[in-house]
């Protein structure tokens, strides 16, 4: 790859300083270090016998009973890697209940004790130095198993052609750091390879991984357990030490054939950290041409093909200033053209995004973007369009965000536009491909407007002054500040009450939940997805007045949760808790992110709504007041599950730890069977005795359940009963009339199955 290849963006208004385009390119530090790592070999001068040695790192305990350590060739003159062959064992006990339960679900034991016969060790810490003081390293013969084991272990490092390796390893090596990095892979006969990791760059440093199910040409890993070193409480200021990109100024040029080229000027704030290498996510298809500092100095960088990480070597400024600017010039195939439809290959990583570790979220940034596109196309972007000029060939628009945003994107295409305006609502523009049906387009616009109106009523003012909805060739939707992308499939159907209505309303709801009220970490992501999902159900019920559809949506989510992997005759792994966030999705638990974070998240909100409902008057103002207060309190900031728990406690006037433990941090799902007997009393009134048998949950599991007593002739009565324990028996208050029927779990007040 020629890093300084000639730019195909001569039409751009901005200029790129000339570089020695034809000179012989020296490998970058990244390439040198990557090559040293990926081609590493055992050093025949340094082999040591070991017996009864233990190495403990946080929750991981390695015992090397008898075998040989082979030190490998140095990387950047440091000993970083070694291989062990022999007899050893690994003990691992996660420090908290949630992680122990997760280990139990995946490995069928809540702590792990496993023997191994081979192990790869990669460190940033002093482990190898310590081995050198404890063991006698001498020259010797290297058995062929060592190099074959090295080769197979390094397959987990990613795409070789793209020189792609684990971020935490490359960052440690590139910055020549002495840190806590401790990565091991170990194998035992007949078992799936496991990896234990201390990642110094992640908020949750300790991690147990294993080879993904049916991993093939390139080996992948699933996370089994992950937590903070020392089992510390979650850090409220996660990643404060990371570099931040506060402001982006982008110039984008899209040619007639839709070739994409851009320059991104990024204001960097290094915080306190001496970050010498900055890493950005940028899709494989984009090629970086050059990277300049604020003073037009060329900075060394590396981005391989098939490698989504751009690494920039970024020396500390002479004045030790922490703020600086980098300019990145890049081009490539960011826009995909398929059967007449046009879309971004990645709706986010077409622009260099700071990458700061596997569980970190993007920080907010302000964006100022100028798009130059052929005048035959339309562009719609996040932000406010502040200028627009069009010639016969080119259309130039500039978009600026009104407040910092976490996610930014745009859409380009040939669209049919439909605008709707109404007093007190932000104007809505729906952009659809020209072949679409205008009636459906109007339905989409009306659904969007109506859901905005509904959410303003139940949550509070819409956080954005206008809303765009774009037709995109995808099976899913996405939401950005003031812009939503809707799957092309939702423009196919004019069916008045269909899943499409809920789908559109879900994406609209993200303007409140996810975008305006953000979430703190992946453990809290249900506050975005679960809330948006329930908002769409609620909209169906209250605004469209379709109770049946509302309960159908809830039932659909319930079935997905209860029937997860039941087709495997219950042999599949159980679903995890909501708080596990994206980690619910592994190669063995496909679909669980949607099933749990969206579906069960929505159910949690539904159960809270039911608990707040006045069963006599059906008044639900307290729930609405609570949602409004939560929205206004956390608008423009990031909420945690605990923040939400506090407000639920305030409105229900009780400690709700039991509820959140059961439903957000726990995985139990009750199955109830209900029975009752009625008896006529001498005074003509009725006594009713009820029995509820509960299965599949622990003894302490409890829930208030709504009963619906039907007396016939449209006379009914609702009451709430507490159900706890294996067999729960209770008498209803004496009834003045004979109940014709009693419905258990009215209004689907609990996520359960009823036999
Ligand atoms: Zn969503």
Short mmCIF file of C-alpha atoms and ligand atoms in Angstrom, two decimals, residues 506-507 510 528-529 532 598, ligand 1:
data_model
loop_
_atom_site.label_atom_id
_atom_site.label_comp_id
_atom_site.label_asym_id
_atom_site.label_seq_id
_atom_site.Cartn_x
_atom_site.Cartn_y
_atom_site.Cartn_z
CA UNK A 506 -39.22 3.13 18.25
CA UNK A 507 -36.75 5.16 16.18
CA UNK A 510 -34.70 7.51 20.62
CA UNK A 528 -32.18 3.60 25.56
CA UNK A 529 -33.33 0.45 23.73
CA UNK A 532 -37.58 3.23 23.00
CA UNK A 598 -34.99 -4.36 23.92
ZN1 LIG B 1 -33.31 1.31 19.07
#
